[in-house]
Short mmCIF file of C-alpha atoms and ligand atoms in Angstrom, two decimals:
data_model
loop_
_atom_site.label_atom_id
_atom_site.label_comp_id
_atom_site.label_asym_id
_atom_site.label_seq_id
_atom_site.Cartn_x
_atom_site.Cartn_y
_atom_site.Cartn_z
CA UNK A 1 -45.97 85.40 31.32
CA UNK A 2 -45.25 82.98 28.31
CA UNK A 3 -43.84 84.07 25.65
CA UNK A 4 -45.27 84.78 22.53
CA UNK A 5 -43.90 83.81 19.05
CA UNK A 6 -42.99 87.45 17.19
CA UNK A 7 -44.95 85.49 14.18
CA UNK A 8 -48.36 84.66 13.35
CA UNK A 9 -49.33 82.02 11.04
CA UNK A 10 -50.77 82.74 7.51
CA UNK A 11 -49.17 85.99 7.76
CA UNK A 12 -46.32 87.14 4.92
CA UNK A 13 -42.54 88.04 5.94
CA UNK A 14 -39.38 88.70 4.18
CA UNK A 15 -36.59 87.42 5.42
CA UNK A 16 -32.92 86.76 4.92
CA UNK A 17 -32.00 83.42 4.66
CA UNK A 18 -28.74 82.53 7.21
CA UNK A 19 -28.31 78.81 6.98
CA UNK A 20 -28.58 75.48 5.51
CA UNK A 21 -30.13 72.61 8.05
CA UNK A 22 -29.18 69.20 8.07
CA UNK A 23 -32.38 68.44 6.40
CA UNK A 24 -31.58 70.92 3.78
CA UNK A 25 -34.02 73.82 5.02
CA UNK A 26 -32.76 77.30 5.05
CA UNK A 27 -33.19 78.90 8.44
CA UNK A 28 -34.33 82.53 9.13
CA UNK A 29 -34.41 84.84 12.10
CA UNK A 30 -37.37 87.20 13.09
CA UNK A 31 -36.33 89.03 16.48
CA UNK A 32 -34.31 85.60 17.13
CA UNK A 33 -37.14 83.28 16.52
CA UNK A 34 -36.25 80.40 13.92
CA UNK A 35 -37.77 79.79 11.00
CA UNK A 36 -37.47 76.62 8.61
CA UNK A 37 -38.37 76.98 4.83
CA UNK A 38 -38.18 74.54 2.07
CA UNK A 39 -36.58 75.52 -1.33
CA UNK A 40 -33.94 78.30 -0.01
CA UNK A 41 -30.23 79.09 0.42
CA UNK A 42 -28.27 81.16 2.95
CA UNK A 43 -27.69 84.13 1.16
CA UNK A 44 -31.19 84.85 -0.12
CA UNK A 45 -33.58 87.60 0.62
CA UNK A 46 -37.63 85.97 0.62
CA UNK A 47 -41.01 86.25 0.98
CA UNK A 48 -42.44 84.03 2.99
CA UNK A 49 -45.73 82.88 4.57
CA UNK A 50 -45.70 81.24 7.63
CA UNK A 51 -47.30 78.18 7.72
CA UNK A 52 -46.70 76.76 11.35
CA UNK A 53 -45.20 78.38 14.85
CA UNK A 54 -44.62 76.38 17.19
CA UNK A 55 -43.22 77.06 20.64
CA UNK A 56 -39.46 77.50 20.20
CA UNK A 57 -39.36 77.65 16.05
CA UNK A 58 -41.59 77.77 12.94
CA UNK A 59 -42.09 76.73 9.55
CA UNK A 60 -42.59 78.91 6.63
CA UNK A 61 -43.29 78.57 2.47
CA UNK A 62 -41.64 80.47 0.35
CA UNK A 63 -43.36 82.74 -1.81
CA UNK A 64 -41.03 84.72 -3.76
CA UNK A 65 -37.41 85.31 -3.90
CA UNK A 66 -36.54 88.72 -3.54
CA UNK A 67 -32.80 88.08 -4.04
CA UNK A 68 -31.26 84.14 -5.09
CA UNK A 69 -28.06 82.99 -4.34
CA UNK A 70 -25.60 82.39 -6.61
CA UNK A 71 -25.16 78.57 -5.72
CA UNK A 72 -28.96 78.07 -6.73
CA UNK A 73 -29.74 76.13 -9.76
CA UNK A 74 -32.74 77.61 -11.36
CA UNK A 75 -34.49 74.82 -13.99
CA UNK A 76 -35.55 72.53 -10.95
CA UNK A 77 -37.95 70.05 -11.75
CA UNK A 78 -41.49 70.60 -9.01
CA UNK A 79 -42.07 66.94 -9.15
CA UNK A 80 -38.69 66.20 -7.14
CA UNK A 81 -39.24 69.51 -4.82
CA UNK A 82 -42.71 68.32 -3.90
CA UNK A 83 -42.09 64.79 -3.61
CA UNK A 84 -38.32 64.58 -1.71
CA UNK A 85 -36.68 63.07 -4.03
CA UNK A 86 -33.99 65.32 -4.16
CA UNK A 87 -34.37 67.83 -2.00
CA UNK A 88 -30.79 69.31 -2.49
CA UNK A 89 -31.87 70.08 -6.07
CA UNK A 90 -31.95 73.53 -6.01
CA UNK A 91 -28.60 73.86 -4.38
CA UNK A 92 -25.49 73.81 -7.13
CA UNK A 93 -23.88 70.12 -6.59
CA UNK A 94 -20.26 71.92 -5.66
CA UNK A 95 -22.07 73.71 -3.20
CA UNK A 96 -23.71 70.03 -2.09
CA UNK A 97 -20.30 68.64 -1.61
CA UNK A 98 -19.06 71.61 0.54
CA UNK A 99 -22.75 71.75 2.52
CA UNK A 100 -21.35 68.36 3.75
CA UNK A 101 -17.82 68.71 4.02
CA UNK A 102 -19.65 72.21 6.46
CA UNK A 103 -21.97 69.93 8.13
CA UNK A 104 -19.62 67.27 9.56
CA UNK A 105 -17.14 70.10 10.26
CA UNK A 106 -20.07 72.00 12.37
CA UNK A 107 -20.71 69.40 14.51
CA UNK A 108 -16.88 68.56 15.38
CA UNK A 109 -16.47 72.13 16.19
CA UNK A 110 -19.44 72.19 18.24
CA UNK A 111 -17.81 69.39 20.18
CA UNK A 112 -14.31 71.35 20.57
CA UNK A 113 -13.02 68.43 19.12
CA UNK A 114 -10.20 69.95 16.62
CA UNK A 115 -10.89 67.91 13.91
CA UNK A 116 -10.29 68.75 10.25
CA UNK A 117 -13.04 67.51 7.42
CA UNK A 118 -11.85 67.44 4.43
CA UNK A 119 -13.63 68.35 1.10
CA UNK A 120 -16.33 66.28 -0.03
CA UNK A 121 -15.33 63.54 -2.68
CA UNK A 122 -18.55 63.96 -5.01
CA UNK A 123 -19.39 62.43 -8.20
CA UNK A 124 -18.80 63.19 -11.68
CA UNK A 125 -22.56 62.89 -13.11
CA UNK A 126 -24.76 63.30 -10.22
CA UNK A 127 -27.49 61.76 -10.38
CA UNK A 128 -28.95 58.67 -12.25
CA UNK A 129 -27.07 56.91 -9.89
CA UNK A 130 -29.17 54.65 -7.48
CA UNK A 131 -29.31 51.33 -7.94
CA UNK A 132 -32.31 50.35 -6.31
CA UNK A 133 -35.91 51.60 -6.73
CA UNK A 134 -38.85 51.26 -3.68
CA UNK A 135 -41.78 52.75 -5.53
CA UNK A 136 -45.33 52.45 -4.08
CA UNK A 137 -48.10 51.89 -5.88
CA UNK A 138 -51.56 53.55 -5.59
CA UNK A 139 -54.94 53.93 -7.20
CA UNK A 140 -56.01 57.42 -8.84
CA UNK A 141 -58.69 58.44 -10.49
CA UNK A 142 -59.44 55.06 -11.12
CA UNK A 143 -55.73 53.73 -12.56
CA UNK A 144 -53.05 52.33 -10.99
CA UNK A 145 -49.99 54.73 -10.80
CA UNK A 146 -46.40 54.49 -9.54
CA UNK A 147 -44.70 57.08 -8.25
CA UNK A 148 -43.68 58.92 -5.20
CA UNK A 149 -45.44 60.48 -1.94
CA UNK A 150 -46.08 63.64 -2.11
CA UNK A 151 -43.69 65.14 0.96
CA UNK A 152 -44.99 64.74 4.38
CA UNK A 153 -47.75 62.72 3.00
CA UNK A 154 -48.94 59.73 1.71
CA UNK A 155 -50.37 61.26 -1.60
CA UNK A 156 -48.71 59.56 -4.94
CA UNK A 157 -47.51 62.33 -7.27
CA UNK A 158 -47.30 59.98 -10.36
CA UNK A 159 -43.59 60.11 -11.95
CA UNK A 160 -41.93 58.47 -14.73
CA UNK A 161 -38.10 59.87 -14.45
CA UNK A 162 -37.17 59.56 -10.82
CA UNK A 163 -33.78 61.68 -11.65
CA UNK A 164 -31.52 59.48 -9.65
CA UNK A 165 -32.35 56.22 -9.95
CA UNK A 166 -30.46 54.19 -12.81
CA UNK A 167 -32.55 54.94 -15.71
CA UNK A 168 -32.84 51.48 -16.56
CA UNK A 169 -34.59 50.89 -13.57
CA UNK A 170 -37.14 53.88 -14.29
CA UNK A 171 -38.25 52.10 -17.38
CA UNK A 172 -38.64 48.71 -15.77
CA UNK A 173 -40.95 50.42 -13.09
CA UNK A 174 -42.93 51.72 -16.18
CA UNK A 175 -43.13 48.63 -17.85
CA UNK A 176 -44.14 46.79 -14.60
CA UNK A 177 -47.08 49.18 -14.51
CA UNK A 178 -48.34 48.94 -17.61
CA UNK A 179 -48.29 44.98 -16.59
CA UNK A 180 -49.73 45.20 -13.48
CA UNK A 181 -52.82 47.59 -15.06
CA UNK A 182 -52.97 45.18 -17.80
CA UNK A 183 -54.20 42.45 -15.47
CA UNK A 184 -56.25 44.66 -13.51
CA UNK A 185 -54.25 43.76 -10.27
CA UNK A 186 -55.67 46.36 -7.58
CA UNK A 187 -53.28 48.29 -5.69
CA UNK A 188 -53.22 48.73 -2.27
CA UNK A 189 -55.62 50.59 -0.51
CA UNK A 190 -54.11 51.92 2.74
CA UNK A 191 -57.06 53.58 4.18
CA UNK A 192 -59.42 50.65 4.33
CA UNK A 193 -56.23 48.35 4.20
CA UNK A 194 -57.61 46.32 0.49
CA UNK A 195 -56.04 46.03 -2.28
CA UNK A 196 -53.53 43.51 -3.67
CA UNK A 197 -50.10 45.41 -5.11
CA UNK A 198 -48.47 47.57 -2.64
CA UNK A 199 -44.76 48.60 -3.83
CA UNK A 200 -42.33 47.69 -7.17
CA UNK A 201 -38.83 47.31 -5.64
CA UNK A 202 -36.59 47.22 -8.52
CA UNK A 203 -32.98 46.32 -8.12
CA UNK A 204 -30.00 46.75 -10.90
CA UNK A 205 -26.78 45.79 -10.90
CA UNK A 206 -24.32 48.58 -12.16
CA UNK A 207 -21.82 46.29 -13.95
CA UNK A 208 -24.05 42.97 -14.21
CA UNK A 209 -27.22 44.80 -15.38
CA UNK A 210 -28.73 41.66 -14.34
CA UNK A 211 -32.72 43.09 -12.89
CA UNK A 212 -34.32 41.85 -9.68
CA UNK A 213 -38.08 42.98 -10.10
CA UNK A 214 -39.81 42.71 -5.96
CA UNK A 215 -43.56 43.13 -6.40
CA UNK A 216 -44.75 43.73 -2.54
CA UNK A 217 -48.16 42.80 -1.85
CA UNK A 218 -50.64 42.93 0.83
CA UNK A 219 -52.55 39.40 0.46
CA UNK A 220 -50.45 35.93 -0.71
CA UNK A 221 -52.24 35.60 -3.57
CA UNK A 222 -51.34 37.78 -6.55
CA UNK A 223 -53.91 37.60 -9.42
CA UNK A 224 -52.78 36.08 -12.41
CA UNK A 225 -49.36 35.98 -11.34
CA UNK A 226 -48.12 33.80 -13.79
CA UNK A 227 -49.21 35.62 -17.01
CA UNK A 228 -47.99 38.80 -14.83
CA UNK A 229 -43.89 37.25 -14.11
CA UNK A 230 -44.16 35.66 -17.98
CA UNK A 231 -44.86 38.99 -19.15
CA UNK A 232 -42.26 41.29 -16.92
CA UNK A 233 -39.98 38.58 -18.35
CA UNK A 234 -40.32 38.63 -21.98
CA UNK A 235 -40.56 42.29 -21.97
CA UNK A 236 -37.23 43.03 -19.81
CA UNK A 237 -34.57 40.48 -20.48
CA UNK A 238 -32.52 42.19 -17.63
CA UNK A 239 -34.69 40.43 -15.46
CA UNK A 240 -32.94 37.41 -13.54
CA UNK A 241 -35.20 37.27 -10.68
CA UNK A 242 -39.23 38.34 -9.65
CA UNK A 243 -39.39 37.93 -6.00
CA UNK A 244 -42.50 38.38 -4.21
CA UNK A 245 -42.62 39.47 -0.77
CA UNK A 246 -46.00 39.26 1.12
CA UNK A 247 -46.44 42.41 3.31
CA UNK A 248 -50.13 41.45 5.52
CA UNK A 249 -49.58 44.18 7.96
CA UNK A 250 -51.34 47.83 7.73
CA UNK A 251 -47.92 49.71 9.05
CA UNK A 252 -45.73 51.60 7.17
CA UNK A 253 -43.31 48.66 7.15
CA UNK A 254 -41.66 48.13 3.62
CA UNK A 255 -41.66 44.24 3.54
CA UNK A 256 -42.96 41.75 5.39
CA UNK A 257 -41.53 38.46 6.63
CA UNK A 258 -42.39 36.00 3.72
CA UNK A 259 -40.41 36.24 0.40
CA UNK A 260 -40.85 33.95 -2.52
CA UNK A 261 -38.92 33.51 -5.73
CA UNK A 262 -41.47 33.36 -8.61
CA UNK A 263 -39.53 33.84 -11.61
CA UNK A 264 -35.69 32.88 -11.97
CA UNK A 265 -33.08 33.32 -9.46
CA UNK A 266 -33.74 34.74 -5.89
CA UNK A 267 -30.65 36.76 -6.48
CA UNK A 268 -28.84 38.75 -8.64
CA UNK A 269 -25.04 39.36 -9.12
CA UNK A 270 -23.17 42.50 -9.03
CA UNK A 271 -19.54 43.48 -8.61
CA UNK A 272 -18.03 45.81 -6.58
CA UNK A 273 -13.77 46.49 -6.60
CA UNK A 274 -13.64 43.30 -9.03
CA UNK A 275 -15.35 40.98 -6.03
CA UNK A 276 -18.89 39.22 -7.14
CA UNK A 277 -21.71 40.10 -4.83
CA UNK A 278 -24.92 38.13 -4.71
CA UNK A 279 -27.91 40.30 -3.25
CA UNK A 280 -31.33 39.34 -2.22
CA UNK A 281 -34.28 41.28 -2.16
CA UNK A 282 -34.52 42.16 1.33
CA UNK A 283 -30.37 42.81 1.80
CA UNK A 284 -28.85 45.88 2.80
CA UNK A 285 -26.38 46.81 -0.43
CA UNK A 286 -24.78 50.26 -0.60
CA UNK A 287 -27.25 52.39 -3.51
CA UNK A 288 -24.67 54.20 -5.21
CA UNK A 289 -22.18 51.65 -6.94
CA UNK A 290 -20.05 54.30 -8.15
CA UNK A 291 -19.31 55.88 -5.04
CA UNK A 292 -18.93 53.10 -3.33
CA UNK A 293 -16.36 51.83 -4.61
CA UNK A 294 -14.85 55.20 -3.70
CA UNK A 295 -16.00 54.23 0.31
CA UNK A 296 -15.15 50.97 0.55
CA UNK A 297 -11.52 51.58 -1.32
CA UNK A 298 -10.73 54.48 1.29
CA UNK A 299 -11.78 52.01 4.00
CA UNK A 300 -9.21 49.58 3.14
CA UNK A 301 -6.62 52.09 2.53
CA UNK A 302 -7.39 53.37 5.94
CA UNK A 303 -7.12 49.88 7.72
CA UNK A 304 -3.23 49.99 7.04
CA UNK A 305 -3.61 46.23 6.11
CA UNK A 306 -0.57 44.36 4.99
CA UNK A 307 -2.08 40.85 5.17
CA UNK A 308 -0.79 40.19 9.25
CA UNK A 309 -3.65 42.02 11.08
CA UNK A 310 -6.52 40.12 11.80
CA UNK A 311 -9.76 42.29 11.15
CA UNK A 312 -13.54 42.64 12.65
CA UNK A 313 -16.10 43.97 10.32
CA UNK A 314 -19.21 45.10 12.72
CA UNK A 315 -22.56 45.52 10.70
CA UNK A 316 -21.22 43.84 7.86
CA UNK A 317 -24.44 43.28 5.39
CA UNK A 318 -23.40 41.25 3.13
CA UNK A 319 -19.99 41.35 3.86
CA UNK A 320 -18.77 43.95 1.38
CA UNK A 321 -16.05 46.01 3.21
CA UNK A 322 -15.17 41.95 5.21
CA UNK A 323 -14.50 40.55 1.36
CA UNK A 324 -12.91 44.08 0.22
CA UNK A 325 -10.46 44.03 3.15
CA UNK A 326 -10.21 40.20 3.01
CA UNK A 327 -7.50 40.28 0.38
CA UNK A 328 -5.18 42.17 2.55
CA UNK A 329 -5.83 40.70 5.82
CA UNK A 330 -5.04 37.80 8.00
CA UNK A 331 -8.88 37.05 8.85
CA UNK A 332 -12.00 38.89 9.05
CA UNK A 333 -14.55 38.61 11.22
CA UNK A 334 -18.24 39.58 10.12
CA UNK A 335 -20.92 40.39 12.33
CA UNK A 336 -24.32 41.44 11.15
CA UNK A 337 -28.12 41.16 12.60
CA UNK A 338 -30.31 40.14 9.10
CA UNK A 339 -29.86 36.43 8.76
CA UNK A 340 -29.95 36.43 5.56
CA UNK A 341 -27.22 39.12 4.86
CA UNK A 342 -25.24 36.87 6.72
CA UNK A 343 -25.88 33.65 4.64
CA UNK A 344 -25.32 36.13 1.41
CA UNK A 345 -22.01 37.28 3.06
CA UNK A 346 -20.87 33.43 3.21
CA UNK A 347 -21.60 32.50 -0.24
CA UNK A 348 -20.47 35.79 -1.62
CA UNK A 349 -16.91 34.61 0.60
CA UNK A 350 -16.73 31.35 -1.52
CA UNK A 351 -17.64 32.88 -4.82
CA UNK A 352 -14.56 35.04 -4.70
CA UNK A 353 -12.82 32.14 -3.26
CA UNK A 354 -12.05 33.76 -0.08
CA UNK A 355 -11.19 31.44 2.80
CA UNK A 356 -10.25 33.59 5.36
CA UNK A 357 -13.40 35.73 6.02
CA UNK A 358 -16.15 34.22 8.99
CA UNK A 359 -19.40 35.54 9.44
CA UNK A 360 -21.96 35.24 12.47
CA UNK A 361 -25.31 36.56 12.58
CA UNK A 362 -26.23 38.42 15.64
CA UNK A 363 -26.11 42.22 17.38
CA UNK A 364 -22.70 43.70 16.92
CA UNK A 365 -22.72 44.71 20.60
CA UNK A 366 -23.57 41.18 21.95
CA UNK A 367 -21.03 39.32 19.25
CA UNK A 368 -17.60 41.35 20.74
CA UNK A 369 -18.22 40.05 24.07
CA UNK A 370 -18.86 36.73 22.45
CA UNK A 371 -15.53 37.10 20.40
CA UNK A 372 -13.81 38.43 24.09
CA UNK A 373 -14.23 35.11 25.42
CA UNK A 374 -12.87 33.44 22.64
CA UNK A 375 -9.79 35.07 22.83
CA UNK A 376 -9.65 37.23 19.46
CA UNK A 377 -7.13 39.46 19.13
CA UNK A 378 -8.28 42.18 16.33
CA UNK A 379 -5.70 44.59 15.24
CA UNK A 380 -8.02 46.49 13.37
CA UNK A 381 -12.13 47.23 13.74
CA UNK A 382 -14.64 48.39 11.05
CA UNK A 383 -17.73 49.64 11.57
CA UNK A 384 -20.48 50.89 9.50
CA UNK A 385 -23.43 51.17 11.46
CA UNK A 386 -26.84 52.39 10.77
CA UNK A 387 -28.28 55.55 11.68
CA UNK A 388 -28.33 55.47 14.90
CA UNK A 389 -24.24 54.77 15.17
CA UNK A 390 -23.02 52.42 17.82
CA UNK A 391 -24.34 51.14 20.99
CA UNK A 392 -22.26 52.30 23.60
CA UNK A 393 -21.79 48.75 24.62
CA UNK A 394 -20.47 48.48 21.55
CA UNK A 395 -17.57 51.03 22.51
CA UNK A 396 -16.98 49.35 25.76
CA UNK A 397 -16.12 45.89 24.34
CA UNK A 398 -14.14 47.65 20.81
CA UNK A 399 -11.86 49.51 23.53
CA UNK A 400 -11.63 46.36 25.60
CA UNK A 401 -10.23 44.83 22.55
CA UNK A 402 -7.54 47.56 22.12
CA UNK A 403 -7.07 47.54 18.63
CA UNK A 404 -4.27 49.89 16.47
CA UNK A 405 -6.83 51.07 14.62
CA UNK A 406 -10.85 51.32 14.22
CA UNK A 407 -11.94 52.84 10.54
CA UNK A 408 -15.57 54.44 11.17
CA UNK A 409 -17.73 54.38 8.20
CA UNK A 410 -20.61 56.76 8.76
CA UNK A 411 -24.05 57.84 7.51
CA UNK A 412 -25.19 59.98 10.24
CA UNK A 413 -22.71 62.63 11.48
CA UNK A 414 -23.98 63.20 14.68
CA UNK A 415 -23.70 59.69 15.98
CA UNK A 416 -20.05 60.01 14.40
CA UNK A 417 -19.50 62.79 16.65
CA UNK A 418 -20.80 61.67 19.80
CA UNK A 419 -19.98 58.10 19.55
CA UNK A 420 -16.24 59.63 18.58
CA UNK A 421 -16.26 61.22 22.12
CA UNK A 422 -16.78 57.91 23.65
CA UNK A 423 -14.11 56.69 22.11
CA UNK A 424 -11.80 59.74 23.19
CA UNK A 425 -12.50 58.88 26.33
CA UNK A 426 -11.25 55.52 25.78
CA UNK A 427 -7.87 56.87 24.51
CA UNK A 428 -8.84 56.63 21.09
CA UNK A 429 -8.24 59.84 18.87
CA UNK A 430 -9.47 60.81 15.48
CA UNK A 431 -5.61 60.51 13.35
CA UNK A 432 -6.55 61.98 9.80
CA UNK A 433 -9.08 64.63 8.74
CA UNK A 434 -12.17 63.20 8.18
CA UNK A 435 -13.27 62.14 4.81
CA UNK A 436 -16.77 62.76 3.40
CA UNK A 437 -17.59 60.65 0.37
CA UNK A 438 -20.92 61.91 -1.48
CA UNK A 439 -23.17 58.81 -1.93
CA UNK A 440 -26.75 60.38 -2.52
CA UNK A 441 -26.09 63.69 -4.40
CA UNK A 442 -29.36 65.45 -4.48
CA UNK A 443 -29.47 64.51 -0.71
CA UNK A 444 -29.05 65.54 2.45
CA UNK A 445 -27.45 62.38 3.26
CA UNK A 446 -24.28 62.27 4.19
CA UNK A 447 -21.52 59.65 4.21
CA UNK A 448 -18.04 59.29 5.41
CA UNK A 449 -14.62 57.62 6.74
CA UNK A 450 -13.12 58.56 9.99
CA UNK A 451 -10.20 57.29 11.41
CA UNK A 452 -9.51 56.67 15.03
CA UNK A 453 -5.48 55.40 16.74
CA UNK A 454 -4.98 54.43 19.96
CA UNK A 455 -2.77 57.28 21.86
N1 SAH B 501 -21.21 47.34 5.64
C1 SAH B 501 -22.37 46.97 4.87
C2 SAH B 501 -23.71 47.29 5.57
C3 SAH B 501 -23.83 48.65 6.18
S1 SAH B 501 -25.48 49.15 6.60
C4 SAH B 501 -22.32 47.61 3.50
O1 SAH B 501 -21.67 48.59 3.31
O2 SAH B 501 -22.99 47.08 2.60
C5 SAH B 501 -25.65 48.75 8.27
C6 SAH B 501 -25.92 47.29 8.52
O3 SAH B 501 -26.03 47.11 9.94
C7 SAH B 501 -27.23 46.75 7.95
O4 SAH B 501 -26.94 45.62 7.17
C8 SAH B 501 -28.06 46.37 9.18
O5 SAH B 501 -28.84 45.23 8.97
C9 SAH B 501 -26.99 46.11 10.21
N2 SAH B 501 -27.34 46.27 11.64
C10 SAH B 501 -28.22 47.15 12.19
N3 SAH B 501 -28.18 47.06 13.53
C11 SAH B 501 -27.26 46.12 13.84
C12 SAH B 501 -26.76 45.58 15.07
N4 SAH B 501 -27.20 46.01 16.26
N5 SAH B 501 -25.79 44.64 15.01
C13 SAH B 501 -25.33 44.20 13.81
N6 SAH B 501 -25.77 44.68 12.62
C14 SAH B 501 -26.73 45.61 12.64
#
């Protein structure tokens, strides 16, 4: 006989609240059947409704709080709860920094791995922080409005203070709007896939304050576009660069392939440990400036570099940890698969006047077998993959390479963990506890530097 869940949708529980998730839910038990709830805290007693069961786990609301924990902050703003924003909002941001620290430390225990994680390295304010805005843009009741979708959903909850985004950057999104409605230009219309404007991407650099404004649309022609760029110009002098990037597809892709420069530059400038960075609209460029530097300094400290070692950088971007560790390195090798971060990465080199950095574009996996039969010799290897961590051809070729050292910047610890298993079995071993650096308080996102030697 199949089982049946001990819950029935619609129906009210209360529960005690046991965990934290990875995606920030807090998980509850009724007769051993899991239940995920937005908006609570191990620790807490709640009503709840359930509002889907399915086979091995369900999903419930909460209702009321019967007891709150002691880490919860209370004044939360409903816009950011029901939109994502900051989903970690309600949780007190020392008890953010140790729900990471907890996280990583989970998983490596999980794997028997004996690993220490050391305590989150957070920031001092935060929030107001990101330096880059993706904000789409939709019709309602007859206006256009910027905000952000509703969670789950593609339904715009129109917002003005988006709570961790460089202010600066809020009120250029406003501005834009008030632009954009000005001229009448139509936003984008997903359902019957008409419309002109479909995001603002706004862009701000932390020391430069120089503005990139992206307007994303769905056809090539943008209405009145020169009255709109004179306009966005006059009224923000930040801005040193209106890009437009021509989207044509009906996909929840962000960008599409075409990007023109319509106003100024097609970059701005920003610096990052006293090196200049030039960033394009599409690039990958860390979010949080602040805490970056924080990263990328630990990184180099953790290379051991006293200017003999020759270094790879895998998934480079724009070659901000290849310039950082440049300085006290013999060469650096870049490898990254956007083109364009790649061309970036080159003229960002000779900006800082840094000769011995090389960059290839191209799949980090395929590149180290490329760089085999060349003959380099890397003491030391960086990575700072996406998401989905390394390819395990990846590992193969690294621990071909034998180097001393290979510094593991993450952003998903559970590819840490299992792609730090491969690498046990290649003799590498994790030397010094893990170090979590907090760059998206507010977040469930979580960031850090691992360090693995060669037995
Ligand atoms: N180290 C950089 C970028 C890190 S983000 C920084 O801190 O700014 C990860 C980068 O990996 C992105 O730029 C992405 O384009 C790139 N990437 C994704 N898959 C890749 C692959 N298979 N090979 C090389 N680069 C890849």
């Amino acid at each position: 006989m199949k089982n049946k869940a001990p819950v029935e949708k619609n129906e009210t529980y209360d529960v005690n609240i046991i965990d934290l998730t990875y995606q920030g839910m807090g998980l509850a038990k009724i007769n051993d059947f899991s239940i995920f709830i937005e908006n609570t805290l191990p620790g807490e007693e709640a009503t709840i409704k359930v509002i889907k069961v399915n086979k091995n786990f369900g999903f419930g609301k909460l209702i009321k709080l019967i007891k709150s924990s002691k880490y919860r902050v209370e004044s939360v703003d409903k816009d950011y709860t029901r939109t994502g924003i900051a989903p970690l909002q309600h949780l007190k941001y020392d008890a953010q920094l140790q729900f990471k620290q907890n996280q990583i430390q989970q998983l490596f225990d999980k794997a028997k791995m004996g690993i220490k994680v050391l305590p989150t390295i957070g920031m001092e304010t935060p929030n107001h922080y990101r330096n880059k805005a993706q904000i789409p843009v939709k019709k309602i009741n007859g206006q256009l409005e910027t905000g952000f979708y509703r969670q789950h959903s593609h339904d715009l909850v129109p917002i003005e203070d988006f709570y961790i985004q460089d202010p600066e950057i809020d009120k250029a999104i406003v501005v834009v709007r008030d632009i954009l409605r000005k001229y009448h230009v139509s936003p984008y219309d997903e359902v019957n896939h008409s419309g002109v404007i479909r995001n603002i991407m706004v862009r701000r650099g932390h020391y430069s304050h120089q503005i990139m404004i992206g307007l994303i649309t769905r056809t090539k022609k943008l209405p009145m576009v020169d009255m709109i760029t004179k306009e966005i110009s006059q009224s923000l002098p930040e801005v040193k660069s209106i890009m437009q990037n021509i989207n044509l597809t009906d996909g929840n892709a962000l960008m599409g392939k075409k990007t023109i420069c319509l106003y100024g530059s097609s970059h701005i400038e920003d610096n990052l440990l006293g090196l200049k960075f030039y960033i394009s609209l599409t690039s990958f460029y860390q979010v949080n400036p602040i805490q970056t530097e924080k990263l990328y300094s630990l990184a180099v400290e953790k290379a051991n570099l006293d200017g003999t070692q020759n270094v790879i950088d895998a998934y480079c971007g724009i070659g901000t940890i290849s310039l950082a560790m440049a300085k006290k390195a013999k060469m650096v090798y870049g490898v990254e698969i956007v083109k364009e971060a790649i061309e970036d990465a080159k003229i960002n080199a000779q900006k800082n006047h840094i000769n011995n950095a090389k960059f290839v574009t191209g799949k980090a996996e395929d590149q180290m077998e490329k760089w085999q039969s060349q003959g380099l010799k890397p003491d030391v290897i960086v990575v700072d993959p996406p998401r989905k961590g390394l390819a395990s051809s990846f590992i193969d070729s690294a621990a071909k390479f034998a180097p001393k050292r290979i510094v593991y910047v993450s952003c998903n610890p559970s590819t840490l963990v299992r792609d730090a298993r491969r690498l046990a079995d290649y003799g590498y071993e994790i030397s010094e506890p893990v170090q979590p650096v907090d760059q998206f308080p507010q977040t469930v996102h979580i960031e850090s530097v691992t360090v693995f030697e060669k037995k």
